[in-house]
Amino acid sequence: MSLTESLRAIQLFSLLSFVCMIYYAMQLSYDVLFVCGVFGLLTLLYALPVLSRKRNLRSFHGAKMYTIAIVWSGVTVLLPAIDGMLELQVDVWITFVQRLLFIIVITLPFDIRDLNYDREEINTIPKSLGIKYTKLLGIGLLILFFILEFFKDQLQYKNVFSICLISVLSAICLLASSDKQYKYYASFFVEGLPMIWFGILSLLYALLP
């Protein structure tokens, strides 16, 4: 396939994706669309230099990790709750904070990997604390992530067990990370942790009463 044909295929796929997006967006409530717009704007500010000619949210002190965590947590917790017309009660907000902590922790191996490659203006946690204390911070966040589960009104042992397992796996991945890690360590194994968590939770609900 020539380059021209490849570009045409990409353009056609993009057009079809845009049409599908418009169609499905029309099926959503205004509240959901508003929340999608907020998180979409954050994503745009993170990726593109719209704040100035050379700077986006990613280049501001500490904003990189927190923007990623807020968008991921919002899209996977708040957005489904609003779409399902659920009240944003304590359990929802605890889950949001837990997801926020989890995303921050699994982002740390990426920042450790990029420690010697990030531009100077991108100030990450490993740059500020060093690798050792970054790992200690991550372990502390995982402990808080696990403890928060016991503050929920609807406590289920399957969720507790799954969070315990994913916390241990995340801790192992964090402790094993370095600034000279294997090429696909963070981008495959660490990034696959959310899918592993989903698999653990699915198995528990499928096999246990």
Backbone as numpy.savetxt, mean C-alpha at the origin, in Angstrom:
# Nx Ny Nz CAx CAy CAz Cx Cy Cz
6.08 -7.97 -34.39 5.24 -6.78 -34.39 6.12 -5.52 -34.39
5.85 -4.59 -35.32 6.65 -3.38 -35.42 6.30 -2.42 -34.30
7.16 -1.39 -34.14 6.93 -0.40 -33.10 5.63 0.34 -33.34
5.32 0.66 -34.60 4.08 1.37 -34.93 2.86 0.55 -34.55
2.90 -0.76 -34.87 1.80 -1.65 -34.52 1.65 -1.77 -33.01
2.77 -1.81 -32.30 2.73 -1.89 -30.84 2.09 -0.65 -30.25
2.45 0.53 -30.76 1.87 1.78 -30.28 0.37 1.84 -30.56
-0.04 1.35 -31.71 -1.47 1.32 -32.04 -2.22 0.39 -31.10
-1.61 -0.74 -30.79 -2.24 -1.69 -29.86 -2.39 -1.06 -28.48
-1.35 -0.34 -28.05 -1.40 0.34 -26.75 -2.48 1.42 -26.75
-2.57 2.19 -27.85 -3.59 3.23 -27.96 -4.99 2.65 -27.93
-5.18 1.53 -28.64 -6.49 0.88 -28.66 -6.86 0.35 -27.29
-5.90 -0.27 -26.62 -6.14 -0.78 -25.27 -6.46 0.36 -24.31
-5.75 1.47 -24.44 -5.99 2.64 -23.58 -7.38 3.21 -23.82
-7.80 3.25 -25.07 -9.14 3.76 -25.41 -10.22 2.86 -24.81
-10.05 1.54 -24.96 -11.03 0.61 -24.41 -11.07 0.71 -22.88
-9.91 0.88 -22.26 -9.84 1.02 -20.80 -10.56 2.30 -20.36
-10.38 3.38 -21.12 -11.03 4.65 -20.79 -12.54 4.52 -20.90
-13.02 3.86 -21.96 -14.46 3.67 -22.14 -15.03 2.83 -20.99
-14.33 1.77 -20.61 -14.79 0.93 -19.50 -14.79 1.72 -18.19
-13.77 2.57 -18.00 -13.71 3.38 -16.79 -14.91 4.31 -16.71
-15.26 4.96 -17.82 -16.41 5.87 -17.83 -17.69 5.10 -17.54
-17.83 3.92 -18.15 -19.05 3.13 -17.96 -19.22 2.73 -16.49
-18.16 2.19 -15.90 -18.26 1.72 -14.51 -18.34 2.88 -13.53
-17.74 4.01 -13.89 -17.83 5.18 -13.02 -19.27 5.67 -12.91
-20.03 5.50 -13.98 -21.44 5.92 -13.98 -22.30 5.04 -13.07
-21.77 3.86 -12.69 -22.52 2.96 -11.82 -22.26 3.26 -10.34
-21.29 4.13 -10.07 -20.90 4.41 -8.69 -21.63 5.62 -8.14
-21.72 5.66 -6.81 -22.36 6.80 -6.15 -21.43 8.01 -6.16
-22.01 9.18 -5.89 -21.20 10.41 -5.86 -20.18 10.37 -4.73
-20.54 9.73 -3.61 -19.60 9.64 -2.49 -18.37 8.83 -2.88
-18.59 7.72 -3.56 -17.47 6.86 -4.00 -16.61 7.60 -5.02
-17.27 8.29 -5.95 -16.52 9.04 -6.96 -15.69 10.15 -6.33
-16.25 10.79 -5.31 -15.51 11.86 -4.62 -14.26 11.30 -3.96
-14.41 10.18 -3.24 -13.27 9.56 -2.57 -12.24 9.09 -3.60
-12.71 8.51 -4.70 -11.80 8.10 -5.78 -11.03 9.30 -6.31
-11.73 10.44 -6.44 -11.09 11.65 -6.92 -10.00 12.14 -5.98
-10.26 12.06 -4.67 -9.28 12.50 -3.67 -8.02 11.65 -3.75
-8.20 10.33 -3.77 -7.03 9.44 -3.83 -6.36 9.49 -5.19
-7.16 9.72 -6.24 -6.57 9.89 -7.57 -5.71 11.14 -7.64
-6.17 12.22 -7.00 -5.39 13.46 -6.96 -4.08 13.27 -6.21
-4.14 12.54 -5.08 -2.91 12.26 -4.32 -1.92 11.46 -5.18
-2.45 10.50 -5.93 -1.60 9.70 -6.80 -0.97 10.56 -7.88
-1.76 11.47 -8.43 -1.25 12.38 -9.46 -0.16 13.28 -8.90
-0.39 13.83 -7.71 0.60 14.71 -7.08 1.87 13.94 -6.73
1.72 12.64 -6.45 2.88 11.81 -6.12 3.74 11.53 -7.36
3.08 11.29 -8.48 3.79 10.82 -9.67 4.28 11.94 -10.58
3.50 13.01 -10.71 3.83 14.05 -11.68 4.29 15.34 -11.01
5.19 16.08 -11.64 5.68 17.35 -11.05 4.68 18.48 -11.26
3.50 18.35 -10.65 2.47 19.37 -10.82 2.59 20.48 -9.78
3.34 20.24 -8.71 3.51 21.26 -7.67 4.50 22.33 -8.12
5.46 21.91 -8.90 6.41 22.82 -9.53 7.00 22.09 -10.73
7.89 22.71 -11.43 8.42 22.09 -12.65 9.24 20.83 -12.37
9.87 20.77 -11.20 10.76 19.65 -10.91 10.37 18.85 -9.69
9.31 19.25 -8.96 9.01 18.59 -7.68 7.60 18.03 -7.67
7.47 16.83 -7.11 6.17 16.24 -6.83 6.16 15.84 -5.36
5.08 15.20 -4.90 4.99 14.82 -3.49 6.11 13.87 -3.09
6.55 13.06 -4.03 7.59 12.07 -3.75 8.90 12.73 -3.30
9.14 13.96 -3.76 10.40 14.61 -3.46 10.38 15.41 -2.17
9.19 15.53 -1.53 9.11 16.28 -0.28 9.51 15.39 0.89
10.02 16.01 1.93 10.56 15.30 3.09 9.52 14.35 3.69
9.79 13.04 3.60 8.94 12.04 4.24 7.60 11.78 3.57
7.29 12.52 2.49 5.95 12.40 1.89 5.79 11.14 1.04
6.90 10.61 0.56 6.84 9.45 -0.34 6.10 8.28 0.29
6.59 7.83 1.42 6.02 6.64 2.07 4.59 6.87 2.53
4.34 8.04 3.13 3.02 8.28 3.71 1.95 8.45 2.64
2.33 9.01 1.49 1.37 9.13 0.39 0.97 7.76 -0.11
1.95 6.88 -0.30 1.67 5.51 -0.73 0.76 4.81 0.27
1.10 4.92 1.55 0.33 4.22 2.60 -1.09 4.74 2.69
-1.27 6.06 2.61 -2.61 6.64 2.72 -3.48 6.22 1.54
-2.92 6.28 0.33 -3.70 5.91 -0.85 -4.07 4.44 -0.82
-3.11 3.56 -0.53 -3.40 2.12 -0.47 -4.44 1.82 0.60
-4.27 2.40 1.78 -5.18 2.13 2.88 -6.57 2.67 2.58
-6.63 3.85 2.02 -7.91 4.45 1.70 -8.67 3.66 0.65
-7.97 3.23 -0.39 -8.61 2.50 -1.49 -9.05 1.11 -1.06
-8.29 0.46 -0.17 -8.61 -0.92 0.23 -9.49 -1.02 1.47
-9.65 0.08 2.21 -10.47 0.03 3.43 -11.64 1.03 3.36
-11.34 2.30 3.23 -12.39 3.32 3.26 -13.30 3.25 2.04
-12.69 3.09 0.87 -13.49 3.06 -0.36 -14.50 1.90 -0.39
-14.09 0.65 -0.07 -15.09 -0.43 -0.03 -16.17 -0.20 1.03
-15.79 0.39 2.17 -16.78 0.66 3.23 -17.81 1.68 2.76
-17.36 2.72 2.08 -18.28 3.75 1.58 -19.14 3.18 0.46
-18.54 2.37 -0.42 -19.30 1.76 -1.51 -20.35 0.79 -0.97
-20.03 0.10 0.11 -20.99 -0.82 0.72 -21.95 -0.14 1.67
-21.89 1.21 1.69 -22.77 2.03 2.53 -22.70 1.61 3.99
-21.47 1.30 4.43 -21.26 0.95 5.83 -20.91 2.20 6.62
-21.30 2.23 7.85 -20.93 3.35 8.71 -19.45 3.24 9.05
-18.77 4.39 9.03 -17.35 4.40 9.34 -17.16 4.36 10.85
-17.43 3.18 11.40 -17.34 3.00 12.85 -15.90 2.72 13.26
-15.73 2.46 14.56 -14.39 2.28 15.12 -13.62 1.17 14.41
-14.28 0.05 14.15 -13.58 -1.08 13.53 -13.01 -0.72 12.16
-13.75 0.08 11.39 -13.28 0.50 10.07 -12.02 1.36 10.20
-12.04 2.29 11.14 -10.89 3.18 11.32 -9.69 2.43 11.88
-9.93 1.45 12.75 -8.82 0.62 13.24 -8.20 -0.16 12.09
-9.06 -0.72 11.23 -8.56 -1.45 10.06 -7.77 -0.53 9.15
-8.25 0.71 8.99 -7.54 1.70 8.17 -6.13 1.96 8.73
-6.05 2.17 10.05 -4.75 2.42 10.68 -3.85 1.20 10.57
-4.42 0.01 10.76 -3.64 -1.23 10.61 -3.07 -1.35 9.20
-3.92 -1.10 8.21 -3.46 -1.19 6.82 -2.37 -0.15 6.55
-2.52 1.02 7.13 -1.53 2.09 6.99 -0.18 1.63 7.53
-0.20 1.05 8.73 1.02 0.57 9.36 1.66 -0.56 8.54
0.83 -1.47 8.06 1.32 -2.60 7.27 2.01 -2.12 5.99
1.38 -1.17 5.30 1.96 -0.66 4.05 3.28 0.06 4.32
3.32 0.82 5.41 4.57 1.51 5.77 5.69 0.49 5.99
5.37 -0.58 6.71 6.40 -1.59 7.03 6.90 -2.27 5.76
6.00 -2.68 4.86 6.47 -3.40 3.68 7.08 -2.47 2.63
6.96 -1.15 2.86 7.64 -0.18 2.00 9.10 0.00 2.43
9.38 -0.27 3.70 10.73 -0.06 4.23 11.82 -0.85 3.48
11.59 -2.14 3.12 12.63 -2.84 2.35 12.94 -2.18 1.01
11.93 -1.53 0.41 12.17 -0.80 -0.85 13.07 0.41 -0.60
12.78 1.13 0.48 13.60 2.31 0.80 15.02 1.91 1.20
15.14 0.77 1.88 16.48 0.26 2.22 17.23 -0.11 0.95
16.55 -0.75 0.03 17.16 -1.13 -1.25 17.64 0.10 -2.02
16.83 1.17 -2.00 17.13 2.37 -2.80 17.99 3.38 -2.05
18.50 2.99 -0.89 19.24 3.92 -0.03 20.38 4.61 -0.76
21.08 3.88 -1.61 22.23 4.45 -2.31 21.89 5.04 -3.68
20.59 5.00 -4.04 20.20 5.45 -5.37 19.21 6.63 -5.36
18.47 6.80 -4.26 17.52 7.91 -4.19 18.24 9.25 -4.24
17.60 10.21 -4.89 18.16 11.56 -4.93 18.20 12.15 -3.53
19.06 13.12 -3.33 19.28 13.69 -2.00 18.02 14.30 -1.41
17.18 14.90 -2.28 15.98 15.57 -1.76 14.90 14.59 -1.32
15.02 13.31 -1.71 14.06 12.29 -1.28 14.54 11.74 0.06
13.98 12.24 1.13 14.43 11.89 2.48 13.57 10.76 3.03
14.09 9.53 2.98 13.34 8.37 3.45 13.74 8.04 4.89
13.00 7.11 5.50 13.29 6.70 6.88 14.69 6.09 7.01
15.10 5.18 6.11 16.47 4.65 6.22 17.55 5.74 6.13
17.29 6.79 5.35 18.26 7.88 5.26 18.36 8.63 6.58
17.21 8.75 7.27 17.18 9.51 8.52 17.67 8.69 9.71
17.27 7.41 9.76 17.55 6.58 10.93 18.68 5.57 10.73
18.98 5.26 9.49 19.92 4.17 9.24 19.17 2.84 9.14
19.82 1.83 8.59 19.15 0.55 8.35 18.75 -0.14 9.65
19.63 -0.16 10.64 19.36 -0.86 11.90 18.12 -0.31 12.59
18.06 1.00 12.76 16.94 1.59 13.49 15.66 1.61 12.64
15.82 1.59 11.33 14.64 1.46 10.45 13.97 0.12 10.68
14.79 -0.93 10.81 14.24 -2.27 11.05 13.57 -2.34 12.43
14.19 -1.73 13.43 13.59 -1.71 14.77 12.25 -0.96 14.75
12.21 0.14 14.03 10.96 0.89 13.90 9.89 0.04 13.24
10.28 -0.68 12.17 9.33 -1.54 11.47 8.78 -2.64 12.36
9.62 -3.24 13.19 9.18 -4.28 14.12 8.18 -3.68 15.13
8.48 -2.48 15.60 7.56 -1.81 16.53 6.22 -1.53 15.89
6.22 -1.12 14.63 4.96 -0.86 13.92 4.17 -2.15 13.70
4.88 -3.25 13.46 4.19 -4.54 13.30 3.55 -5.00 14.60
4.22 -4.76 15.72 3.64 -5.10 17.02 2.36 -4.30 17.26
2.42 -2.99 16.94 1.23 -2.14 17.07 0.13 -2.60 16.12
0.51 -2.97 14.90 -0.41 -3.49 13.90 -1.17 -4.71 14.44
-0.47 -5.60 15.13 -1.10 -6.79 15.70 -1.97 -6.46 16.91
-1.47 -5.62 17.80 -2.19 -5.28 19.03 -3.51 -4.58 18.73
-3.53 -3.75 17.70 -4.75 -2.98 17.37 -5.94 -3.90 17.08
-5.66 -5.11 16.62 -6.75 -6.04 16.30 -7.61 -6.33 17.52
-7.03 -6.29 18.70 -7.76 -6.62 19.92 -8.63 -5.47 20.43
-8.56 -4.33 19.77 -9.39 -3.19 20.14 -10.68 -3.11 19.30
-10.86 -4.07 18.40 -12.04 -4.06 17.56 -13.25 -4.60 18.32
-14.42 -4.08 18.00 -15.66 -4.56 18.63 -15.98 -5.98 18.19
-15.73 -6.27 16.90 -16.00 -7.61 16.37 -14.67 -8.33 16.17
-14.23 -9.00 17.23 -12.95 -9.70 17.20 -13.16 -11.13 16.73
-12.43 -11.53 15.67 -12.55 -12.87 15.12 -11.18 -13.54 15.15
-11.15 -14.78 15.65 -9.86 -15.45 15.83 -9.17 -15.72 14.50
-9.94 -15.86 13.41 -9.32 -16.08 12.10 -8.52 -14.85 11.67
-9.08 -13.68 11.91 -8.37 -12.45 11.58 -7.13 -12.29 12.45
-7.27 -12.62 13.73 -6.13 -12.51 14.65 -5.00 -13.43 14.20
-5.35 -14.65 13.83 -4.34 -15.62 13.40 -3.66 -15.19 12.11
-4.46 -14.68 11.16 -3.89 -14.24 9.88 -2.97 -13.05 10.07
-3.35 -12.12 10.95 -2.52 -10.94 11.21 -1.24 -11.34 11.92
-1.34 -12.32 12.80 -0.14 -12.83 13.49 0.84 -13.43 12.49
0.34 -14.25 11.56 1.20 -14.89 10.57 1.84 -13.87 9.63
1.04 -12.92 9.13 1.57 -11.95 8.18 2.54 -10.99 8.87
2.33 -10.75 10.16 3.27 -9.91 10.91 4.63 -10.59 11.02
4.62 -11.90 11.30 5.87 -12.66 11.40 6.59 -12.68 10.05
5.84 -12.95 8.97 6.44 -12.99 7.64 7.00 -11.63 7.24
6.26 -10.57 7.56 6.72 -9.21 7.24 7.98 -8.86 8.02
8.01 -9.28 9.28 9.19 -9.03 10.12 10.42 -9.74 9.56
10.24 -10.98 9.11 11.34 -11.74 8.53 11.87 -11.04 7.27
10.93 -10.61 6.41 11.32 -9.92 5.17 12.04 -8.61 5.46
11.56 -7.89 6.47 12.17 -6.62 6.83 13.58 -6.83 7.38
13.73 -7.78 8.30 15.02 -8.04 8.92 16.05 -8.55 7.91
15.58 -9.25 6.88 16.50 -9.82 5.88 16.86 -8.82 4.78
16.22 -7.67 4.76 16.47 -6.69 3.70 17.78 -5.95 3.94
18.40 -5.50 2.85 19.64 -4.74 2.93 19.73 -3.82 1.73
20.73 -2.95 1.75 20.91 -2.04 0.61 21.58 -2.74 -0.57
21.93 -4.03 -0.41 22.50 -4.80 -1.50 21.73 -6.11 -1.66
20.43 -6.01 -1.62 19.58 -7.20 -1.66 19.43 -7.74 -3.08
18.95 -8.97 -3.15 18.69 -9.65 -4.42 17.74 -8.81 -5.28
17.95 -8.82 -6.59 17.24 -7.95 -7.52 15.73 -7.96 -7.34
15.15 -9.16 -7.17 13.69 -9.27 -7.08 13.19 -9.47 -5.65
14.07 -9.25 -4.68 13.69 -9.48 -3.29 12.52 -8.60 -2.88
12.66 -7.28 -3.06 11.59 -6.37 -2.67 10.46 -6.37 -3.68
10.81 -6.30 -4.96 9.79 -6.14 -6.00 8.98 -7.40 -6.27
9.39 -8.54 -5.72 8.61 -9.77 -5.89 8.16 -10.34 -4.54
9.14 -10.70 -3.69 8.80 -11.37 -2.43 8.09 -10.42 -1.46
8.66 -9.24 -1.23 8.04 -8.31 -0.29 6.72 -7.78 -0.85
6.72 -7.45 -2.13 5.48 -6.93 -2.73 4.39 -7.98 -2.80
4.77 -9.25 -2.69 3.78 -10.32 -2.70 3.14 -10.58 -1.35
3.60 -9.89 -0.30 3.05 -10.12 1.05 1.54 -9.86 1.15
1.01 -8.81 0.51 -0.46 -8.63 0.58 -1.22 -9.82 -0.02
-0.69 -10.41 -1.11 -1.34 -11.57 -1.71 -1.23 -12.79 -0.79
-0.10 -12.91 -0.11 0.07 -14.02 0.85 -0.93 -13.85 1.99
-1.10 -12.62 2.46 -2.07 -12.34 3.52 -3.47 -12.73 3.07
-3.81 -12.35 1.84 -5.12 -12.70 1.28 -5.29 -14.22 1.21
-4.22 -14.90 0.78 -4.29 -16.36 0.69 -4.47 -17.01 2.05
-3.75 -16.52 3.06 -3.89 -17.05 4.42 -5.31 -16.87 4.92
-5.83 -15.66 4.73 -7.18 -15.35 5.21 -8.23 -16.19 4.49
-8.06 -16.37 3.18 -9.01 -17.18 2.40 -9.00 -18.64 2.85
-7.82 -19.17 3.11 -7.72 -20.56 3.57 -8.36 -20.73 4.94
-8.12 -19.79 5.83 -8.69 -19.88 7.18 -10.21 -19.87 7.13
-10.77 -18.99 6.31 -12.24 -18.92 6.23 -12.83 -20.10 5.47
-12.04 -20.71 4.60 -12.53 -21.86 3.83 -12.45 -23.15 4.63
-11.43 -23.27 5.48 -11.18 -24.54 6.17 -11.70 -24.59 7.61
-11.76 -23.43 8.26 -12.16 -23.41 9.67 -13.60 -22.95 9.83
-14.30 -23.47 10.83 -15.70 -23.06 11.05 -15.79 -21.64 11.58
